[in-house]
CSV table of C-alpha atoms in Angstrom, one decimal:
chain,number,residue,atom,x,y,z
A,1077,UNK,CA,49.8,70.9,-24.4
A,1078,UNK,CA,46.0,70.9,-24.4
A,1079,UNK,CA,44.6,71.3,-20.9
A,1080,UNK,CA,41.1,70.6,-19.5
A,1081,UNK,CA,40.6,74.4,-19.3
A,1082,UNK,CA,41.0,74.6,-23.1
A,1083,UNK,CA,38.3,71.9,-23.4
A,1084,UNK,CA,35.9,73.7,-21.1
A,1085,UNK,CA,36.4,76.9,-23.0
A,1086,UNK,CA,35.8,75.1,-26.3
A,1087,UNK,CA,32.7,73.4,-24.8
A,1088,UNK,CA,31.3,76.9,-23.9
A,1089,UNK,CA,32.1,78.3,-27.3
A,1090,UNK,CA,30.5,75.6,-29.4
A,1091,UNK,CA,27.5,75.0,-27.1
A,1092,UNK,CA,24.3,74.8,-29.0
A,1093,UNK,CA,26.1,74.3,-32.3
A,1094,UNK,CA,27.1,70.7,-32.0
A,1095,UNK,CA,25.2,67.6,-30.9
A,1096,UNK,CA,25.6,66.0,-27.5
A,1097,UNK,CA,26.0,62.5,-28.8
A,1098,UNK,CA,24.7,59.5,-26.8
A,1099,UNK,CA,26.7,57.1,-24.7
A,1100,UNK,CA,25.3,53.6,-25.2
A,1101,UNK,CA,25.4,51.3,-22.2
A,1102,UNK,CA,27.2,48.0,-22.6
A,1103,UNK,CA,25.5,45.1,-24.4
A,1104,UNK,CA,26.0,41.4,-23.5
A,1105,UNK,CA,27.9,41.1,-26.8
A,1106,UNK,CA,30.5,43.8,-26.3
A,1107,UNK,CA,30.4,44.8,-22.7
A,1108,UNK,CA,31.7,48.3,-23.5
A,1109,UNK,CA,30.2,51.7,-23.6
A,1110,UNK,CA,29.9,53.3,-27.0
A,1111,UNK,CA,30.3,57.0,-27.5
A,1112,UNK,CA,28.2,57.5,-30.6
A,1113,UNK,CA,30.0,60.4,-32.2
A,1114,UNK,CA,29.0,59.0,-35.7
A,1115,UNK,CA,25.8,60.9,-34.9
A,1116,UNK,CA,27.6,64.2,-34.8
A,1117,UNK,CA,27.0,66.8,-37.6
A,1118,UNK,CA,29.0,65.4,-40.6
A,1119,UNK,CA,29.2,62.0,-38.9
A,1120,UNK,CA,32.5,62.8,-37.3
A,1121,UNK,CA,34.0,64.4,-34.1
A,1122,UNK,CA,35.9,66.9,-36.2
A,1123,UNK,CA,32.9,69.1,-36.4
A,1124,UNK,CA,33.5,70.1,-32.8
A,1125,UNK,CA,37.0,71.3,-33.5
A,1126,UNK,CA,35.9,73.0,-36.7
A,1127,UNK,CA,33.3,75.1,-34.9
A,1128,UNK,CA,35.9,75.9,-32.1
A,1129,UNK,CA,38.5,77.0,-34.7
A,1130,UNK,CA,36.3,79.1,-36.8
A,1131,UNK,CA,34.4,80.8,-34.0
A,1132,UNK,CA,37.7,81.6,-32.2
A,1133,UNK,CA,39.1,83.0,-35.5
A,1134,UNK,CA,36.0,85.1,-35.9
A,1135,UNK,CA,36.3,86.4,-32.4
A,1136,UNK,CA,39.8,87.6,-33.2
A,1137,UNK,CA,38.9,89.1,-36.5
A,1138,UNK,CA,41.0,86.5,-38.5
A,1139,UNK,CA,38.2,85.5,-41.0
A,1140,UNK,CA,38.5,87.8,-44.0
A,1141,UNK,CA,37.2,87.5,-47.5
A,1142,UNK,CA,39.4,84.4,-48.2
A,1143,UNK,CA,37.7,82.6,-45.3
A,1144,UNK,CA,39.1,79.3,-44.0
A,1145,UNK,CA,41.4,76.8,-45.7
A,1146,UNK,CA,42.1,73.2,-44.6
A,1147,UNK,CA,43.9,70.1,-45.9
A,1148,UNK,CA,42.1,66.9,-45.3
A,1149,UNK,CA,41.8,63.2,-46.2
A,1150,UNK,CA,38.1,64.0,-46.1
A,1151,UNK,CA,36.7,64.3,-42.6
A,1152,UNK,CA,38.3,67.5,-41.5
A,1153,UNK,CA,37.4,69.0,-44.9
A,1154,UNK,CA,33.8,68.0,-44.4
A,1155,UNK,CA,33.7,69.5,-40.9
A,1156,UNK,CA,35.3,72.8,-41.9
A,1157,UNK,CA,33.0,73.1,-45.0
A,1158,UNK,CA,29.9,72.4,-42.9
A,1159,UNK,CA,30.8,74.9,-40.3
A,1160,UNK,CA,31.8,77.5,-42.9
A,1161,UNK,CA,28.4,77.1,-44.4
A,1162,UNK,CA,26.7,77.5,-41.0
A,1163,UNK,CA,28.7,80.7,-40.2
A,1164,UNK,CA,28.6,82.2,-43.7
A,1165,UNK,CA,32.3,81.8,-44.3
A,1166,UNK,CA,34.1,80.9,-47.6
A,1167,UNK,CA,35.9,77.6,-47.4
A,1168,UNK,CA,38.6,76.0,-49.5
A,1169,UNK,CA,39.5,72.4,-48.9
A,1170,UNK,CA,42.6,70.7,-50.3
A,1171,UNK,CA,42.3,66.9,-50.5
A,1172,UNK,CA,44.7,64.2,-51.9
A,1173,UNK,CA,43.8,62.5,-55.2
A,1174,UNK,CA,43.0,59.4,-53.1
A,1175,UNK,CA,40.2,61.1,-51.0
A,1176,UNK,CA,37.0,59.0,-51.2
A,1177,UNK,CA,34.4,60.3,-53.6
A,1178,UNK,CA,31.7,60.1,-51.0
A,1179,UNK,CA,33.5,62.6,-48.9
A,1180,UNK,CA,34.5,64.9,-51.7
A,1181,UNK,CA,31.0,65.3,-53.0
A,1182,UNK,CA,29.6,66.1,-49.6
A,1183,UNK,CA,32.3,68.8,-49.1
A,1184,UNK,CA,31.2,70.3,-52.4
A,1185,UNK,CA,27.5,70.1,-51.4
A,1186,UNK,CA,28.4,72.2,-48.3
A,1187,UNK,CA,29.5,74.9,-50.7
A,1188,UNK,CA,33.3,74.6,-50.3
A,1189,UNK,CA,35.8,74.8,-53.1
A,1190,UNK,CA,37.7,71.5,-53.4
A,1191,UNK,CA,41.2,71.3,-54.8
A,1192,UNK,CA,42.8,67.9,-55.3
A,1193,UNK,CA,46.6,67.9,-54.8
A,1194,UNK,CA,49.1,65.0,-54.4
A,1195,UNK,CA,48.8,61.3,-53.5
A,1196,UNK,CA,48.5,61.7,-49.8
A,1197,UNK,CA,47.5,64.1,-47.0
A,1198,UNK,CA,51.0,65.7,-46.5
A,1199,UNK,CA,51.0,67.0,-50.1
A,1200,UNK,CA,47.6,68.5,-49.7
A,1201,UNK,CA,48.7,70.1,-46.5
A,1202,UNK,CA,51.7,71.9,-48.1
A,1203,UNK,CA,49.3,73.3,-50.8
A,1204,UNK,CA,46.8,74.5,-48.1
A,1205,UNK,CA,49.6,76.3,-46.1
A,1206,UNK,CA,50.8,78.0,-49.3
A,1207,UNK,CA,47.2,79.0,-50.1
A,1208,UNK,CA,46.8,80.5,-46.6
A,1209,UNK,CA,49.9,82.6,-47.0
A,1210,UNK,CA,49.1,83.8,-50.6
A,1211,UNK,CA,45.4,84.5,-50.1
A,1212,UNK,CA,45.3,85.6,-46.4
A,1213,UNK,CA,42.9,82.7,-45.5
A,1214,UNK,CA,42.7,81.5,-41.9
A,1215,UNK,CA,44.4,78.1,-41.7
A,1216,UNK,CA,42.7,75.2,-40.0
A,1217,UNK,CA,44.9,72.2,-39.3
A,1218,UNK,CA,43.2,68.9,-39.6
A,1219,UNK,CA,44.4,67.8,-36.2
A,1220,UNK,CA,47.5,69.6,-34.8
A,1221,UNK,CA,46.0,72.9,-33.7
A,1222,UNK,CA,45.0,73.8,-30.1
A,1223,UNK,CA,41.4,74.9,-31.0
A,1224,UNK,CA,40.8,71.9,-33.2
A,1225,UNK,CA,42.1,69.4,-30.6
A,1226,UNK,CA,40.3,71.1,-27.7
A,1227,UNK,CA,37.1,70.9,-29.7
A,1228,UNK,CA,37.6,67.2,-30.3
A,1229,UNK,CA,38.2,66.7,-26.6
A,1230,UNK,CA,34.8,68.0,-25.7
A,1231,UNK,CA,33.4,64.6,-26.6
A,1232,UNK,CA,35.4,63.0,-23.8
A,1233,UNK,CA,34.0,65.7,-21.4
A,1234,UNK,CA,30.5,64.5,-22.3
A,1235,UNK,CA,31.5,60.9,-22.0
A,1236,UNK,CA,32.9,61.3,-18.5
A,1237,UNK,CA,30.0,63.5,-17.4
A,1238,UNK,CA,27.5,60.9,-18.5
A,1239,UNK,CA,29.4,58.0,-16.9
A,1240,UNK,CA,32.0,59.1,-14.4
A,1241,UNK,CA,32.8,55.5,-13.5
A,1242,UNK,CA,34.5,54.8,-16.8
A,1243,UNK,CA,38.1,53.5,-16.2
A,1244,UNK,CA,39.3,53.5,-19.8
A,1245,UNK,CA,38.6,55.4,-23.0
A,1246,UNK,CA,39.7,53.7,-26.3
A,1247,UNK,CA,40.4,56.0,-29.3
A,1248,UNK,CA,41.7,55.6,-32.8
A,1249,UNK,CA,44.9,57.6,-33.6
A,1250,UNK,CA,46.1,59.1,-36.8
A,1251,UNK,CA,47.6,62.5,-36.4
A,1252,UNK,CA,46.5,62.5,-32.8
A,1253,UNK,CA,44.2,65.5,-32.5
A,1254,UNK,CA,41.4,63.4,-31.0
A,1255,UNK,CA,43.9,61.6,-28.7
A,1256,UNK,CA,45.3,64.9,-27.5
A,1257,UNK,CA,41.8,66.2,-26.7
A,1258,UNK,CA,40.7,63.0,-25.0
A,1259,UNK,CA,43.9,62.8,-23.0
A,1260,UNK,CA,43.3,66.3,-21.6
A,1261,UNK,CA,39.8,65.4,-20.5
A,1262,UNK,CA,40.8,62.0,-19.1
A,1263,UNK,CA,44.0,63.1,-17.3
A,1264,UNK,CA,43.5,62.1,-13.6
A,1265,UNK,CA,40.1,60.5,-14.3
A,1266,UNK,CA,40.6,57.6,-16.7
A,1267,UNK,CA,43.3,55.9,-18.8
A,1268,UNK,CA,43.5,56.2,-22.5
A,1269,UNK,CA,44.1,53.4,-24.9
A,1270,UNK,CA,45.5,54.7,-28.2
A,1271,UNK,CA,44.9,52.3,-31.1
A,1272,UNK,CA,46.7,52.6,-34.5
A,1273,UNK,CA,46.7,50.6,-37.7
A,1274,UNK,CA,49.9,48.5,-38.0
A,1275,UNK,CA,50.5,50.2,-41.4
A,1276,UNK,CA,50.3,53.8,-40.0
A,1277,UNK,CA,52.0,53.7,-36.6
A,1278,UNK,CA,52.6,57.4,-36.0
A,1279,UNK,CA,52.3,57.3,-32.3
A,1280,UNK,CA,54.4,54.1,-31.9
A,1281,UNK,CA,57.2,55.5,-34.0
A,1282,UNK,CA,57.1,58.8,-32.1
A,1283,UNK,CA,57.3,57.1,-28.7
A,1284,UNK,CA,60.2,55.0,-29.9
A,1285,UNK,CA,62.1,57.9,-31.4
A,1286,UNK,CA,61.2,60.4,-28.6
A,1287,UNK,CA,59.7,62.8,-31.1
A,1288,UNK,CA,57.3,62.7,-34.1
A,1289,UNK,CA,58.8,61.1,-37.1
A,1290,UNK,CA,57.5,60.4,-40.6
A,1291,UNK,CA,56.0,57.0,-41.4
A,1292,UNK,CA,54.7,55.4,-44.6
A,1293,UNK,CA,51.0,55.6,-45.1
A,1294,UNK,CA,48.9,52.7,-46.4
A,1295,UNK,CA,46.1,50.3,-45.6
A,1296,UNK,CA,42.4,50.3,-45.3
A,1297,UNK,CA,42.2,53.3,-42.8
A,1298,UNK,CA,44.6,55.6,-44.7
A,1299,UNK,CA,41.8,58.0,-45.9
A,1300,UNK,CA,40.9,58.9,-42.3
A,1301,UNK,CA,44.0,58.0,-40.2
A,1302,UNK,CA,46.6,58.7,-42.9
A,1303,UNK,CA,48.7,61.4,-41.3
A,1304,UNK,CA,52.4,60.9,-42.1
A,1305,UNK,CA,53.5,61.8,-38.6
A,1306,UNK,CA,52.0,62.4,-35.1
A,1307,UNK,CA,51.1,66.0,-34.3
A,1308,UNK,CA,53.1,68.0,-31.7
A,1309,UNK,CA,50.0,68.3,-29.5
A,1310,UNK,CA,49.6,64.5,-29.3
A,1311,UNK,CA,53.3,64.1,-28.6
A,1312,UNK,CA,53.0,66.6,-25.7
A,1313,UNK,CA,50.1,64.5,-24.3
A,1314,UNK,CA,52.2,61.4,-24.6
A,1315,UNK,CA,55.1,63.0,-22.6
A,1316,UNK,CA,52.6,64.2,-19.9
A,1317,UNK,CA,51.0,60.8,-19.4
A,1318,UNK,CA,51.9,58.0,-21.8
A,1319,UNK,CA,48.9,56.1,-23.0
A,1320,UNK,CA,48.4,52.4,-23.4
A,1321,UNK,CA,49.3,51.8,-27.1
A,1322,UNK,CA,47.9,49.1,-29.4
A,1323,UNK,CA,48.5,48.2,-33.0
A,1324,UNK,CA,45.9,46.4,-35.1
A,1325,UNK,CA,46.0,44.8,-38.5
A,1326,UNK,CA,43.9,45.6,-41.5
A,1327,UNK,CA,42.0,42.3,-41.2
A,1328,UNK,CA,41.0,43.1,-37.7
A,1329,UNK,CA,39.9,46.6,-38.7
A,1330,UNK,CA,37.7,45.3,-41.5
A,1331,UNK,CA,36.2,42.7,-39.1
A,1332,UNK,CA,35.5,45.4,-36.5
A,1333,UNK,CA,33.8,47.6,-39.1
A,1334,UNK,CA,31.6,44.6,-40.1
A,1335,UNK,CA,30.9,43.9,-36.4
A,1336,UNK,CA,29.7,47.4,-35.7
A,1337,UNK,CA,27.3,47.1,-38.6
A,1338,UNK,CA,26.1,43.6,-37.8
A,1339,UNK,CA,25.6,44.0,-34.1
A,1340,UNK,CA,24.8,47.8,-33.8
A,1341,UNK,CA,23.8,48.9,-37.2
A,1342,UNK,CA,26.6,51.5,-37.0
A,1343,UNK,CA,27.9,52.3,-40.5
A,1344,UNK,CA,31.5,53.3,-39.8
A,1345,UNK,CA,34.6,53.9,-41.9
A,1346,UNK,CA,37.7,51.8,-41.3
A,1347,UNK,CA,39.4,54.5,-39.3
A,1348,UNK,CA,36.5,54.7,-36.9
A,1349,UNK,CA,36.4,50.9,-36.5
A,1350,UNK,CA,40.1,50.8,-35.5
A,1351,UNK,CA,39.4,51.6,-31.9
A,1352,UNK,CA,36.9,48.7,-31.6
A,1353,UNK,CA,39.3,46.4,-33.4
A,1354,UNK,CA,41.6,46.6,-30.4
A,1355,UNK,CA,39.0,45.0,-28.2
A,1356,UNK,CA,37.5,42.5,-30.7
A,1357,UNK,CA,40.9,41.2,-31.7
A,1358,UNK,CA,42.2,40.8,-28.2
A,1359,UNK,CA,45.0,43.3,-28.8
A,1360,UNK,CA,43.7,45.1,-25.7
A,1361,UNK,CA,42.1,42.9,-23.0
A,1362,UNK,CA,40.4,44.8,-20.2
A,1363,UNK,CA,41.0,43.6,-16.7
A,1364,UNK,CA,38.1,42.0,-14.7
A,1365,UNK,CA,35.6,44.7,-13.9
A,1366,UNK,CA,37.3,47.4,-16.0
A,1367,UNK,CA,34.8,49.8,-17.4
A,1368,UNK,CA,35.7,50.6,-21.0
A,1369,UNK,CA,34.3,53.2,-23.4
A,1370,UNK,CA,35.0,53.2,-27.1
A,1371,UNK,CA,34.7,56.3,-29.2
A,1372,UNK,CA,32.8,55.4,-32.4
A,1373,UNK,CA,32.9,58.0,-35.1
A,1374,UNK,CA,33.3,58.3,-38.8
A,1375,UNK,CA,29.9,57.7,-40.5
A,1376,UNK,CA,31.3,59.0,-43.9
A,1377,UNK,CA,31.5,55.7,-45.6
A,1378,UNK,CA,29.8,54.0,-48.5
A,1379,UNK,CA,27.1,51.9,-46.9
A,1380,UNK,CA,26.9,49.6,-49.9
A,1381,UNK,CA,30.2,48.1,-48.9
A,1382,UNK,CA,28.7,46.9,-45.6
A,1383,UNK,CA,26.0,44.8,-47.3
């Protein structure tokens, strides 16, 4: 299980390499704090975990000529490719055929080799693991790896440092790396609301079964939240302190994405808007006086679709 000590070590390791993103105070319209992680390098929180993973691998002498390899629906690949460019490391990114072109082209611009495999993330993941074994590349998991999840959790450390009175942190969940990191930061300080698309309920199914299980992957948020099953790190966080869990429909996710643009001029992808959808749809209703922060990330979207 990820601990707060892991987060503090990650924070020290990546200091000066990632942006400390702003925490916007509540507006009359939303009455929630917004952790603006869409302003992070690559537009996504995964850059934090990518720096932590690659820097730790370099410290241990694990980065050889084959460099780093990752499977991704897009965002993890962007982050690992960006960090590899910054550190002078070779990067190979496996993506499913359905990965958005806007993400794939940015991965290539960062200098990584892109390989398209399969119809969904799980197939790209199998190919990336095989590549790591065959070529000797250091493997970076998109979400279920201690250094990756701990790096992601540093955003919650910032959030709670900036506003210690926050009662609740609302996050989107796919494979659960961000959730595992946020849960480690929030444990004993704030509750966590974990929000999933109805069409990709990895956390809900894991809680019902008592272990991570496979789910079907579909819907508008599949490119960023399209893990087939919850990661082991996220499941360990659930067992330590179960979160408040919420499911939202695709229509609510689309409406939340449009709201973030119309009210805040935040261009977010659907996976990033999933957390906000819980509040706007009424799927999660804060108590009177409850101080709520929403993690907003995922700026890797086609802005023309917001017009």
